[in-house]
Amino acid sequence: MENSGGIGASLSGRYATALFELARDSKKIEAVEASLGKLRAALDQSDDFRALTTSPVLSRADAAKGVEAAAGSLGLDDITTKFLGVLATNRRLNQLTGVIRNFRTLAARHRGETTAEVTSAHPLDDDQVAQLKSQLKQRLGRDVSVELNVDPTILGGLVVRIGSQMIDSSIRTRLNSLAHAMKG
């Protein structure tokens, strides 16, 4: 993909690009993106699934069986299910988080959107996400899709990354700045 903007430089980026091109050619970008969202949630919420994707001791066959079972229980589309099998066979399930992030970036770019990675101390509700998207659209002049992450260590506020730009309004950063200024 010519306009991958550095995504293809990493292993997860190359896998994401291959998956994206397959999804695009099959006109299944939305289905794959929805399946990847389910996988992201499973990685966040299930210790067993996370262990399946990161364990160096699982055999290729066991990893493939595990992801096949997970794909069935999560109701993933065929392209994503086959892709997980390829990752398992190639011992690359540890790349899944990066693949998901890079695929979302490619899909957003395909739709003419910008992707913002947003970290909050607590999960954001639908109204907060809508407000955030609206503010980012005003600031950037284009639609913005958001990838939401939760990190309680930031205490409150948000950390927003858009490409190489970062907007950090977290309480942790503010407290660190205040402590630094007081040492002065």
mmCIF file of C-alpha atoms in Angstrom:
data_model
loop_
_atom_site.group_PDB
_atom_site.id
_atom_site.type_symbol
_atom_site.label_atom_id
_atom_site.label_comp_id
_atom_site.label_asym_id
_atom_site.label_seq_id
_atom_site.Cartn_x
_atom_site.Cartn_y
_atom_site.Cartn_z
ATOM 1 C CA MET A 1 0.000 0.000 0.000
ATOM 2 C CA GLU A 2 1.686 3.183 -1.149
ATOM 3 C CA ASN A 3 0.182 5.624 1.337
ATOM 4 C CA SER A 4 0.677 3.585 4.511
ATOM 5 C CA GLY A 5 2.706 6.395 6.099
ATOM 6 C CA GLY A 6 5.225 4.256 7.942
ATOM 7 C CA ILE A 7 2.739 1.608 9.084
ATOM 8 C CA GLY A 8 4.361 -1.007 6.847
ATOM 9 C CA ALA A 9 7.714 -0.530 8.553
ATOM 10 C CA SER A 10 6.785 -2.716 11.553
ATOM 11 C CA LEU A 11 5.841 -6.386 11.590
ATOM 12 C CA SER A 12 2.386 -5.634 13.022
ATOM 13 C CA GLY A 13 2.030 -2.911 10.374
ATOM 14 C CA ARG A 14 2.784 -5.333 7.548
ATOM 15 C CA TYR A 15 0.233 -7.807 8.896
ATOM 16 C CA ALA A 16 -2.332 -5.012 9.346
ATOM 17 C CA THR A 17 -1.711 -3.775 5.798
ATOM 18 C CA ALA A 18 -2.180 -7.285 4.385
ATOM 19 C CA LEU A 19 -5.397 -7.729 6.396
ATOM 20 C CA PHE A 20 -6.649 -4.290 5.362
ATOM 21 C CA GLU A 21 -5.999 -4.926 1.663
ATOM 22 C CA LEU A 22 -7.793 -8.273 1.871
ATOM 23 C CA ALA A 23 -10.744 -6.654 3.700
ATOM 24 C CA ARG A 24 -10.855 -3.749 1.218
ATOM 25 C CA ASP A 25 -10.736 -6.041 -1.816
ATOM 26 C CA SER A 26 -13.498 -8.190 -0.303
ATOM 27 C CA LYS A 27 -15.536 -5.080 0.627
ATOM 28 C CA LYS A 28 -15.497 -6.212 4.278
ATOM 29 C CA ILE A 29 -13.596 -3.390 6.009
ATOM 30 C CA GLU A 30 -16.446 -2.703 8.449
ATOM 31 C CA ALA A 31 -16.911 -6.403 9.317
ATOM 32 C CA VAL A 32 -13.190 -6.881 9.966
ATOM 33 C CA GLU A 33 -13.018 -3.659 11.957
ATOM 34 C CA ALA A 34 -15.944 -4.811 14.128
ATOM 35 C CA SER A 35 -14.262 -8.182 14.689
ATOM 36 C CA LEU A 36 -11.004 -6.487 15.627
ATOM 37 C CA GLY A 37 -12.949 -4.365 18.129
ATOM 38 C CA LYS A 38 -14.247 -7.575 19.731
ATOM 39 C CA LEU A 39 -10.678 -8.918 19.858
ATOM 40 C CA ARG A 40 -9.449 -5.687 21.477
ATOM 41 C CA ALA A 41 -12.143 -6.014 24.149
ATOM 42 C CA ALA A 42 -11.242 -9.685 24.696
ATOM 43 C CA LEU A 43 -7.575 -8.747 25.125
ATOM 44 C CA ASP A 44 -8.553 -6.094 27.683
ATOM 45 C CA GLN A 45 -11.046 -8.212 29.608
ATOM 46 C CA SER A 46 -9.887 -11.825 29.419
ATOM 47 C CA ASP A 47 -6.677 -12.983 31.080
ATOM 48 C CA ASP A 48 -7.060 -16.343 29.318
ATOM 49 C CA PHE A 49 -7.315 -14.784 25.867
ATOM 50 C CA ARG A 50 -4.400 -12.442 26.570
ATOM 51 C CA ALA A 51 -2.342 -15.452 27.739
ATOM 52 C CA LEU A 52 -3.259 -17.304 24.542
ATOM 53 C CA THR A 53 -1.845 -14.462 22.434
ATOM 54 C CA THR A 54 1.334 -13.958 24.472
ATOM 55 C CA SER A 55 2.345 -17.434 25.691
ATOM 56 C CA PRO A 56 5.649 -18.579 24.176
ATOM 57 C CA VAL A 57 5.085 -22.176 25.322
ATOM 58 C CA LEU A 58 1.863 -22.947 23.437
ATOM 59 C CA SER A 59 2.394 -25.089 20.360
ATOM 60 C CA ARG A 60 1.300 -23.711 17.001
ATOM 61 C CA ALA A 61 -1.497 -26.302 16.879
ATOM 62 C CA ASP A 62 -2.761 -25.427 20.380
ATOM 63 C CA ALA A 63 -2.596 -21.697 19.636
ATOM 64 C CA ALA A 64 -4.508 -22.242 16.375
ATOM 65 C CA LYS A 65 -7.174 -24.313 18.192
ATOM 66 C CA GLY A 66 -7.433 -21.660 20.904
ATOM 67 C CA VAL A 67 -7.946 -18.765 18.491
ATOM 68 C CA GLU A 68 -10.398 -20.792 16.424
ATOM 69 C CA ALA A 69 -12.481 -21.416 19.559
ATOM 70 C CA ALA A 70 -12.187 -17.756 20.588
ATOM 71 C CA ALA A 71 -13.180 -16.587 17.092
ATOM 72 C CA GLY A 72 -16.287 -18.790 17.235
ATOM 73 C CA SER A 73 -17.342 -17.613 20.690
ATOM 74 C CA LEU A 74 -16.747 -13.939 19.790
ATOM 75 C CA GLY A 75 -18.644 -14.279 16.488
ATOM 76 C CA LEU A 76 -15.788 -12.984 14.323
ATOM 77 C CA ASP A 77 -16.090 -12.673 10.549
ATOM 78 C CA ASP A 78 -14.388 -15.241 8.278
ATOM 79 C CA ILE A 79 -11.530 -12.981 7.153
ATOM 80 C CA THR A 80 -10.514 -12.129 10.722
ATOM 81 C CA THR A 81 -10.889 -15.773 11.819
ATOM 82 C CA LYS A 82 -8.582 -16.975 9.016
ATOM 83 C CA PHE A 83 -6.175 -14.143 9.761
ATOM 84 C CA LEU A 84 -5.962 -15.201 13.432
ATOM 85 C CA GLY A 85 -5.157 -18.714 12.235
ATOM 86 C CA VAL A 86 -2.305 -17.330 10.128
ATOM 87 C CA LEU A 87 -0.965 -15.365 13.114
ATOM 88 C CA ALA A 88 -1.146 -18.499 15.280
ATOM 89 C CA THR A 89 0.563 -20.657 12.648
ATOM 90 C CA ASN A 90 3.330 -18.077 12.204
ATOM 91 C CA ARG A 91 3.703 -17.629 15.981
ATOM 92 C CA ARG A 92 2.748 -13.955 15.657
ATOM 93 C CA LEU A 93 -0.283 -13.700 17.957
ATOM 94 C CA ASN A 94 1.839 -11.380 20.109
ATOM 95 C CA GLN A 95 1.498 -8.834 17.265
ATOM 96 C CA LEU A 96 -2.303 -8.711 17.572
ATOM 97 C CA THR A 97 -2.543 -5.462 19.573
ATOM 98 C CA GLY A 98 -0.352 -3.635 17.041
ATOM 99 C CA VAL A 99 -2.256 -5.159 14.123
ATOM 100 C CA ILE A 100 -5.563 -3.924 15.575
ATOM 101 C CA ARG A 101 -4.204 -0.399 16.114
ATOM 102 C CA ASN A 102 -2.643 -0.222 12.626
ATOM 103 C CA PHE A 103 -5.752 -1.657 10.919
ATOM 104 C CA ARG A 104 -7.911 0.998 12.590
ATOM 105 C CA THR A 105 -5.547 3.694 11.352
ATOM 106 C CA LEU A 106 -5.665 2.317 7.793
ATOM 107 C CA ALA A 107 -9.477 1.997 7.872
ATOM 108 C CA ALA A 108 -9.897 5.532 9.223
ATOM 109 C CA ARG A 109 -7.533 6.906 6.576
ATOM 110 C CA HIS A 110 -9.504 5.004 3.910
ATOM 111 C CA ARG A 111 -12.672 6.800 5.108
ATOM 112 C CA GLY A 112 -10.888 10.161 5.180
ATOM 113 C CA GLU A 113 -10.804 10.232 8.966
ATOM 114 C CA THR A 114 -8.013 10.854 11.413
ATOM 115 C CA THR A 115 -7.531 8.416 14.283
ATOM 116 C CA ALA A 116 -6.962 9.660 17.805
ATOM 117 C CA GLU A 117 -5.733 7.343 20.542
ATOM 118 C CA VAL A 118 -7.461 8.486 23.739
ATOM 119 C CA THR A 119 -6.446 7.333 27.207
ATOM 120 C CA SER A 120 -8.669 8.082 30.181
ATOM 121 C CA ALA A 121 -8.539 7.063 33.838
ATOM 122 C CA HIS A 122 -12.079 5.603 33.603
ATOM 123 C CA PRO A 123 -14.135 4.337 30.633
ATOM 124 C CA LEU A 124 -15.858 7.167 28.723
ATOM 125 C CA ASP A 125 -19.598 6.997 28.134
ATOM 126 C CA ASP A 126 -21.183 7.518 24.698
ATOM 127 C CA ASP A 127 -21.945 11.212 25.350
ATOM 128 C CA GLN A 128 -18.348 11.909 26.402
ATOM 129 C CA VAL A 129 -17.014 10.125 23.304
ATOM 130 C CA ALA A 130 -19.383 12.128 21.059
ATOM 131 C CA GLN A 131 -18.278 15.415 22.701
ATOM 132 C CA LEU A 132 -14.623 14.476 22.339
ATOM 133 C CA LYS A 133 -15.068 13.586 18.648
ATOM 134 C CA SER A 134 -16.839 16.904 18.072
ATOM 135 C CA GLN A 135 -14.052 18.903 19.769
ATOM 136 C CA LEU A 136 -11.360 17.045 17.849
ATOM 137 C CA LYS A 137 -13.238 17.591 14.561
ATOM 138 C CA GLN A 138 -13.374 21.337 15.268
ATOM 139 C CA ARG A 139 -9.688 21.401 16.101
ATOM 140 C CA LEU A 140 -8.533 19.302 13.116
ATOM 141 C CA GLY A 141 -11.162 20.219 10.532
ATOM 142 C CA ARG A 142 -11.984 16.597 9.695
ATOM 143 C CA ASP A 143 -13.772 13.584 11.140
ATOM 144 C CA VAL A 144 -11.888 11.772 13.877
ATOM 145 C CA SER A 145 -12.297 8.157 14.940
ATOM 146 C CA VAL A 146 -11.153 7.394 18.461
ATOM 147 C CA GLU A 147 -9.405 4.381 19.905
ATOM 148 C CA LEU A 148 -10.229 4.322 23.593
ATOM 149 C CA ASN A 149 -7.864 3.015 26.278
ATOM 150 C CA VAL A 150 -8.216 3.053 30.050
ATOM 151 C CA ASP A 151 -5.214 3.679 32.325
ATOM 152 C CA PRO A 152 -6.115 4.387 35.975
ATOM 153 C CA THR A 153 -2.561 5.605 36.665
ATOM 154 C CA ILE A 154 -3.271 8.920 34.902
ATOM 155 C CA LEU A 155 -5.746 9.620 37.759
ATOM 156 C CA GLY A 156 -8.071 11.799 35.629
ATOM 157 C CA GLY A 157 -8.218 13.932 32.514
ATOM 158 C CA LEU A 158 -7.225 12.648 29.078
ATOM 159 C CA VAL A 159 -4.170 11.875 27.014
ATOM 160 C CA VAL A 160 -4.916 12.216 23.280
ATOM 161 C CA ARG A 161 -2.435 11.112 20.604
ATOM 162 C CA ILE A 162 -3.006 11.980 16.961
ATOM 163 C CA GLY A 163 -0.059 10.756 14.932
ATOM 164 C CA SER A 164 3.032 12.302 16.514
ATOM 165 C CA GLN A 165 1.013 15.028 18.281
ATOM 166 C CA MET A 166 0.079 14.504 21.942
ATOM 167 C CA ILE A 167 -2.359 16.481 24.069
ATOM 168 C CA ASP A 168 -1.816 15.532 27.722
ATOM 169 C CA SER A 169 -4.341 16.939 30.174
ATOM 170 C CA SER A 170 -3.948 14.113 32.679
ATOM 171 C CA ILE A 171 -3.973 14.907 36.375
ATOM 172 C CA ARG A 172 -0.779 12.867 36.827
ATOM 173 C CA THR A 173 1.083 15.110 34.366
ATOM 174 C CA ARG A 174 -0.316 18.264 35.972
ATOM 175 C CA LEU A 175 0.746 17.049 39.430
ATOM 176 C CA ASN A 176 4.224 16.183 38.147
ATOM 177 C CA SER A 177 4.534 19.654 36.568
ATOM 178 C CA LEU A 178 3.402 21.300 39.791
ATOM 179 C CA ALA A 179 5.856 19.232 41.857
ATOM 180 C CA HIS A 180 8.665 20.157 39.439
ATOM 181 C CA ALA A 181 7.750 23.842 39.583
ATOM 182 C CA MET A 182 7.687 23.789 43.400
ATOM 183 C CA LYS A 183 11.198 22.293 43.512
ATOM 184 C CA GLY A 184 12.161 25.148 41.222
#
